[in-house]
Backbone as a printed PyTorch tensor [residue, N CA C, xyz], in Angstrom:
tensor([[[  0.8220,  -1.1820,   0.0000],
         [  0.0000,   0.0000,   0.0000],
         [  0.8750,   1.2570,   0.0000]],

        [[  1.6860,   1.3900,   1.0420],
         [  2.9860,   2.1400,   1.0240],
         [  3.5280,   3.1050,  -0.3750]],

        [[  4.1320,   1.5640,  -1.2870],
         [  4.5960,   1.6270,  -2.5010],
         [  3.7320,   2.3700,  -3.2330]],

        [[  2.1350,   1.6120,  -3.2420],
         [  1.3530,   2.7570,  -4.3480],
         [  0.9700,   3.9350,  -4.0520]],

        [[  1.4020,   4.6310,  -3.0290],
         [  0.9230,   5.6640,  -2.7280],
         [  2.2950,   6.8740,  -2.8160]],

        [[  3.0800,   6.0490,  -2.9490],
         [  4.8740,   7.0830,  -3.4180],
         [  4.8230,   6.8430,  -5.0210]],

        [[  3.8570,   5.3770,  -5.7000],
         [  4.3700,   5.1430,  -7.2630],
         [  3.5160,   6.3140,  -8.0660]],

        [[  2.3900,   7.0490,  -7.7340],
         [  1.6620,   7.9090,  -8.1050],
         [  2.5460,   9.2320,  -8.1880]],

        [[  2.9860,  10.3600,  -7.1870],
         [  3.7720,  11.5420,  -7.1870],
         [  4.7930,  10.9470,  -8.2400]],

        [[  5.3390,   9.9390,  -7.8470],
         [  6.9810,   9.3180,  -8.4780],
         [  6.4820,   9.5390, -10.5720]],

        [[  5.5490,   8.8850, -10.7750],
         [  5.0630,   8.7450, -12.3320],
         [  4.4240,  10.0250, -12.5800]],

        [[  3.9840,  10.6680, -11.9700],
         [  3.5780,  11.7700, -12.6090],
         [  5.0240,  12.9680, -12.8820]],

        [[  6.2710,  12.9180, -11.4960],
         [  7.1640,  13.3670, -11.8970],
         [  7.9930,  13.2690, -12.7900]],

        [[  7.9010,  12.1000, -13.0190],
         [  8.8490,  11.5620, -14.3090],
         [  7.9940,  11.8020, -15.7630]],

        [[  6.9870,  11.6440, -15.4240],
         [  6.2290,  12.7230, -17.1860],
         [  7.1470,  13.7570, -17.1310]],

        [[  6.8460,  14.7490, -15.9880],
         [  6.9880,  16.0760, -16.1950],
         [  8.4150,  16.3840, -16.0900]],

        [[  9.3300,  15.6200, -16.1530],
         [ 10.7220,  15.4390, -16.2670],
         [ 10.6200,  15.3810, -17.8610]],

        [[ 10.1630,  14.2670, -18.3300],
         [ 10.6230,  13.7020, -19.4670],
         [  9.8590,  15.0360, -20.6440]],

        [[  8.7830,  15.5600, -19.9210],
         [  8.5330,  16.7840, -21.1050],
         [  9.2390,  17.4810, -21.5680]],

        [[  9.3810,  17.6990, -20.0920],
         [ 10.5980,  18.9440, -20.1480],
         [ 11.6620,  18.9310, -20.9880]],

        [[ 12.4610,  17.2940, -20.4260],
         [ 13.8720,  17.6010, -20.9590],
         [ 13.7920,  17.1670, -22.8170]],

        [[ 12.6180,  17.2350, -23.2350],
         [ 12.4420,  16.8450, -24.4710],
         [ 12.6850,  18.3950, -25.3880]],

        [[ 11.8670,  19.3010, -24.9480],
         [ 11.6930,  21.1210, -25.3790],
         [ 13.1080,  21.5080, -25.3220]],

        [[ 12.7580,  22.9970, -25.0880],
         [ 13.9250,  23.6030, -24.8720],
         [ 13.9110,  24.1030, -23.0440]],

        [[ 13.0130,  23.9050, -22.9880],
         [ 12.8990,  24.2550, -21.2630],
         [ 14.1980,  24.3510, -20.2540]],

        [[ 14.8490,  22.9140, -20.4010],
         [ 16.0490,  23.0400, -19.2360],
         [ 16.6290,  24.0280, -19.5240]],

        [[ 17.5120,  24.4570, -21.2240],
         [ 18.2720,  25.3950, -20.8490],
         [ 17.5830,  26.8810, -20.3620]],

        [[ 16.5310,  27.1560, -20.4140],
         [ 15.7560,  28.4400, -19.8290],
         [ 15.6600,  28.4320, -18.7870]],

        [[ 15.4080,  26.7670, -18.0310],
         [ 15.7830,  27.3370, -16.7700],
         [ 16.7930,  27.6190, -16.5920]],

        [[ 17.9360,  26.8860, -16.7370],
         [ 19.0820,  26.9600, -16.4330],
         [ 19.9930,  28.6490, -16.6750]],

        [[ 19.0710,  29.2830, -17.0780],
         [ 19.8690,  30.5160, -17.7790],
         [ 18.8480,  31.4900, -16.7760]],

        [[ 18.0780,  30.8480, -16.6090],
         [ 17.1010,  32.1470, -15.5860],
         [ 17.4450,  31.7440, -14.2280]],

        [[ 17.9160,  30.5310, -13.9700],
         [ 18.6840,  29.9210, -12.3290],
         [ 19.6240,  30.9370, -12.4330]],

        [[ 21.0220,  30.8380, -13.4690],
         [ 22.3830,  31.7650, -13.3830],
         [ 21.8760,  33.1220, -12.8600]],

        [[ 20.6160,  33.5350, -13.8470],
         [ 20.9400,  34.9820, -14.1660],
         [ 20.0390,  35.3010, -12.4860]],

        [[ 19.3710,  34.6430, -11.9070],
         [ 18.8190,  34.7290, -10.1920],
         [ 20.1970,  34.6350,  -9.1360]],

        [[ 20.5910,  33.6090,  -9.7470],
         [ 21.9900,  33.4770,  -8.5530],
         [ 22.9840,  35.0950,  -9.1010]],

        [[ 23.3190,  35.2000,  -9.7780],
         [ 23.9860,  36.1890, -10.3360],
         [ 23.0520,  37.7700,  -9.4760]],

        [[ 22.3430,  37.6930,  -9.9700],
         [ 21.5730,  38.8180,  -9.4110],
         [ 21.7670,  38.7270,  -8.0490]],

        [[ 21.5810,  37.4200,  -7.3060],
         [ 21.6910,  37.6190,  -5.5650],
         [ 22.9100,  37.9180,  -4.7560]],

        [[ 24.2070,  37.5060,  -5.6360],
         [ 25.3670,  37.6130,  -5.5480],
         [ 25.5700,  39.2310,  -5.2770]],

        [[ 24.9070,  39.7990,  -6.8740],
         [ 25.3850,  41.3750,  -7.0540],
         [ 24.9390,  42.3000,  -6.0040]],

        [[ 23.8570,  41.8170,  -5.5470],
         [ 23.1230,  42.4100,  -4.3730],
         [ 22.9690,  42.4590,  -2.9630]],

        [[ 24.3510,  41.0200,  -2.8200],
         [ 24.6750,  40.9200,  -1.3960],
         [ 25.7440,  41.7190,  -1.3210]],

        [[ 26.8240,  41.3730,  -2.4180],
         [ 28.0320,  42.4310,  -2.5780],
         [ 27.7860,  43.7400,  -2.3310]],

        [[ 26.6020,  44.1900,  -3.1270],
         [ 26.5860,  45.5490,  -2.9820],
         [ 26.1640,  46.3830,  -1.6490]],

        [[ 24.7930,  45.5030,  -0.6310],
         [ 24.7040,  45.6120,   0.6950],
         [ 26.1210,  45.8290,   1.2520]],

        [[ 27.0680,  44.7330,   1.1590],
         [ 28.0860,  44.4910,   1.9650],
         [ 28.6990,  45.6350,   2.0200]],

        [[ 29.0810,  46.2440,   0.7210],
         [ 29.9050,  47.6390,   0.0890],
         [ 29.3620,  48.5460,   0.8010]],

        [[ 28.3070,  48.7280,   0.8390],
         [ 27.3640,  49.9410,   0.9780],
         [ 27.4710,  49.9200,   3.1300]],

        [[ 27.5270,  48.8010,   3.5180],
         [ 27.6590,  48.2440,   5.1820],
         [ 29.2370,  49.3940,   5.6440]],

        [[ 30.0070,  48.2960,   4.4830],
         [ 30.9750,  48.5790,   4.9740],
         [ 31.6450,  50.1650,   4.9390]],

        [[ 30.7120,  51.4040,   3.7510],
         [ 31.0090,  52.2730,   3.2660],
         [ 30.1530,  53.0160,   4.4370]],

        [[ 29.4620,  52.9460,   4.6370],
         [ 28.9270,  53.9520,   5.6850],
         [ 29.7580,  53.2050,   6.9570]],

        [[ 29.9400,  52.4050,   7.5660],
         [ 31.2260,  52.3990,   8.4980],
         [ 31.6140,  53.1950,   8.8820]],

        [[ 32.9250,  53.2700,   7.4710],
         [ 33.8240,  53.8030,   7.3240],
         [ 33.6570,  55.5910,   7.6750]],

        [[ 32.5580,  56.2400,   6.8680],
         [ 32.2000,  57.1800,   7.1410],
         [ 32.2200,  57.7500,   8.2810]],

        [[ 30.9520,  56.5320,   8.9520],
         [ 31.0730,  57.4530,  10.8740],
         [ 32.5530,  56.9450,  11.5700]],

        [[ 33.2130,  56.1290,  11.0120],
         [ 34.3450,  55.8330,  11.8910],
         [ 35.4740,  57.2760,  11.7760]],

        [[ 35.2660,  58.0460,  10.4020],
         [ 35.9740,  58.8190,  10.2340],
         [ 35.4260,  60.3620,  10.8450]],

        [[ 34.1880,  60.6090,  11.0770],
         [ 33.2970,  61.3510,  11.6580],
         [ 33.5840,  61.2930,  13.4680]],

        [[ 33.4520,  59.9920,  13.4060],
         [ 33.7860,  59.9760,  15.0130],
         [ 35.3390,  60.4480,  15.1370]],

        [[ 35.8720,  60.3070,  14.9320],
         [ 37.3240,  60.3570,  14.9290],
         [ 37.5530,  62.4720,  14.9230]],

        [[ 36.8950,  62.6290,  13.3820],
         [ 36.8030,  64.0570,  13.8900],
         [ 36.3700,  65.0540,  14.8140]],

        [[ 35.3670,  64.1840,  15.5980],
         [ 34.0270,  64.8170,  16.2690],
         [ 35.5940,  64.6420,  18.0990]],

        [[ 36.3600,  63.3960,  18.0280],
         [ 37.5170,  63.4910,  18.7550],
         [ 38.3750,  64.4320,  18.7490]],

        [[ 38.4750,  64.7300,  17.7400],
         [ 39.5850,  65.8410,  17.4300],
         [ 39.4960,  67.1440,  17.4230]],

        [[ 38.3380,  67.3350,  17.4900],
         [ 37.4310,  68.8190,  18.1280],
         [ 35.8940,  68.4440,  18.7790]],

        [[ 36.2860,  67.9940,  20.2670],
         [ 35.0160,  67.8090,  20.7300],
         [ 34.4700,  69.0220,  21.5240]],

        [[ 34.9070,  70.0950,  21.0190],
         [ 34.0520,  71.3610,  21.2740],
         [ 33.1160,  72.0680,  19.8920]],

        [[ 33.2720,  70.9530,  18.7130],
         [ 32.5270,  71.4250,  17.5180],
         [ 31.5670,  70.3630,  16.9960]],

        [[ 30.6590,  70.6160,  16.6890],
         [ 29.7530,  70.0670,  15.3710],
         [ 30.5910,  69.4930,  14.2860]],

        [[ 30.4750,  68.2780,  13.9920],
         [ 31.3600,  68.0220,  12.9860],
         [ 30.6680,  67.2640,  11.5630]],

        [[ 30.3920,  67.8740,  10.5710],
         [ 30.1540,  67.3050,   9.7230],
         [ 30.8030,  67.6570,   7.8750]],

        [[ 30.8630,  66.3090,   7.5340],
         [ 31.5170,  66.2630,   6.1400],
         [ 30.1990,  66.5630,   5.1390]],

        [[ 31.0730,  67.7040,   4.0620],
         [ 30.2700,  68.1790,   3.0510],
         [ 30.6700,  67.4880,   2.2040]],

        [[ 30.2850,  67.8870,   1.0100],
         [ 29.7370,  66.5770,  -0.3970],
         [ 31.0770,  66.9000,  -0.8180]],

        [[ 31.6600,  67.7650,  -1.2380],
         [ 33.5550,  67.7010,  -1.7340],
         [ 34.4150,  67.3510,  -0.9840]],

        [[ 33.9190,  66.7080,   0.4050],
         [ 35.0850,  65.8620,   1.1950],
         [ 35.5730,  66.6400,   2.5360]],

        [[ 35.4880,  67.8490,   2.0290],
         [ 35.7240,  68.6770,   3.4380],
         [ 35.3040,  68.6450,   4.8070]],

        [[ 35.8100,  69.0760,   5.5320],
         [ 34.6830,  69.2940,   6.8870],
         [ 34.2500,  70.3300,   7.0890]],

        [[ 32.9510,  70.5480,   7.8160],
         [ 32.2610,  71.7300,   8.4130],
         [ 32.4170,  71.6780,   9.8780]],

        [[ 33.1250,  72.2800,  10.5620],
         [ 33.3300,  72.4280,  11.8010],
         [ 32.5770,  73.6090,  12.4320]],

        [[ 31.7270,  73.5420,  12.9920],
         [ 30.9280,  74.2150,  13.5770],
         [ 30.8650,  74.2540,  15.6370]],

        [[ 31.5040,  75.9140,  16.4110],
         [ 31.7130,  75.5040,  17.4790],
         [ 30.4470,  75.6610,  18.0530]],

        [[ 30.1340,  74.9910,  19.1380],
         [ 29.2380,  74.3030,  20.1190],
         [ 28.5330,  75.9070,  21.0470]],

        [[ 29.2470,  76.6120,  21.2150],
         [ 29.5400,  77.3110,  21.9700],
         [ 28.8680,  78.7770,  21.4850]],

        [[ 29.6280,  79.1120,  20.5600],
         [ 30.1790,  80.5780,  19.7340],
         [ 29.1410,  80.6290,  18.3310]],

        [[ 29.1260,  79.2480,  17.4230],
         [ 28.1720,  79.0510,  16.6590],
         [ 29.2170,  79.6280,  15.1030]],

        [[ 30.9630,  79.6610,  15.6180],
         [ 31.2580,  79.7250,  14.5270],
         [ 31.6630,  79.0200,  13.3790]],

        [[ 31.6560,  79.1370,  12.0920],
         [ 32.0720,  78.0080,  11.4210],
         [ 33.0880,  78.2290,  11.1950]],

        [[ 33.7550,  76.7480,  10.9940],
         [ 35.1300,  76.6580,  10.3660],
         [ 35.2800,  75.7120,   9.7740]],

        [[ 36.0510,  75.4290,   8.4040],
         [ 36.7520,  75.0190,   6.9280],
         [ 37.7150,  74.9400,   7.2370]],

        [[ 38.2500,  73.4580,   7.7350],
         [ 39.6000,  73.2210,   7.8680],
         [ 40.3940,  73.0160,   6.4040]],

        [[ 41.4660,  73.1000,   5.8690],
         [ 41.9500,  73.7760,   4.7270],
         [ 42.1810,  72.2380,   4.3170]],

        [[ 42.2820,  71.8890,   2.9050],
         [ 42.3030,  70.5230,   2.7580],
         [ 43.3940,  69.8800,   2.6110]],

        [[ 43.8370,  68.4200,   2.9870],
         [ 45.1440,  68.1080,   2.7230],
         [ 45.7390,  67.4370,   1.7060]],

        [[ 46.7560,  67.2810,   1.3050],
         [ 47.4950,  67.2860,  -0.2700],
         [ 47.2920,  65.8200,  -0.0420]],

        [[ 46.9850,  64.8170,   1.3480],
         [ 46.5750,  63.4740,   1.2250],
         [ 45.9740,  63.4930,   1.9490]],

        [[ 45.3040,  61.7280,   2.3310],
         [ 44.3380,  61.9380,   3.1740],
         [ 45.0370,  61.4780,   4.6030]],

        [[ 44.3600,  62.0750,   5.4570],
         [ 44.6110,  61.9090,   6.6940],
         [ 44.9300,  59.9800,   7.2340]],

        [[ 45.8280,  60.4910,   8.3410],
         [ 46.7510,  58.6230,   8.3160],
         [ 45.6510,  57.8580,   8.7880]],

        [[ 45.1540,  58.3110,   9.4930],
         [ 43.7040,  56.9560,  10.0500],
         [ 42.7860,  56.5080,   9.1160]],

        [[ 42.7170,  57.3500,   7.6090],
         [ 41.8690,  57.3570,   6.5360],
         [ 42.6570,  56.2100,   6.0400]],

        [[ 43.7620,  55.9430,   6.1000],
         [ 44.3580,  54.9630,   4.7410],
         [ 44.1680,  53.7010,   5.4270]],

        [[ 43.8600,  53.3270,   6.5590],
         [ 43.8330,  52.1100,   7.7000],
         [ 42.0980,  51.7800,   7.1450]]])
């Protein structure tokens, strides 16, 4: 009883095997499997990038916000900083350097 009740799913899978691999079907899947795995790949990478890129950011933010913890510290879109004091409310444009700072290259 067992047997006929696994020989039913079992024969109907093997039709739908044998259709298949008769067409052109496998390779479509097989090219829409790659191009899914491929896609999930590009998109974990790019999370990861994107994880590891904002990091980097506040690690370098914190670091400044150390180095004048009597100012507001935030980076503008050309790389610079805006140093802004806490206090006084003045700003300051620290002048930029010909490289980047040594904790930046770590």
């Amino acid at each position: 009883m067992f047997s006929s009740t696994l020989s039913a799913p079992a024969s109907i899978a093997t039709g739908l095997i044998t259709q298949l691999g008769r067409g052109s079907a496998w390779p479509c899947l097989a090219i829409l499997a790659a191009a899914g795995l491929l896609f999930a790949v590009a998109s974990t990478v790019r999370l990861v990038m994107a994880t590891i890129r904002r990091y980097e950011r506040g690690r370098s933010t914190r670091i400044m916000q150390m180095r004048n913890p009597h100012c507001h510290v935030q980076r503008l879109a050309n790389g610079q900083w805006l140093l802004i004091d806490k206090d006084t409310g003045t700003v300051y444009i620290p002048p930029r350097l010909s490289h980047p700072p040594i904790n930046e290259w770590i």
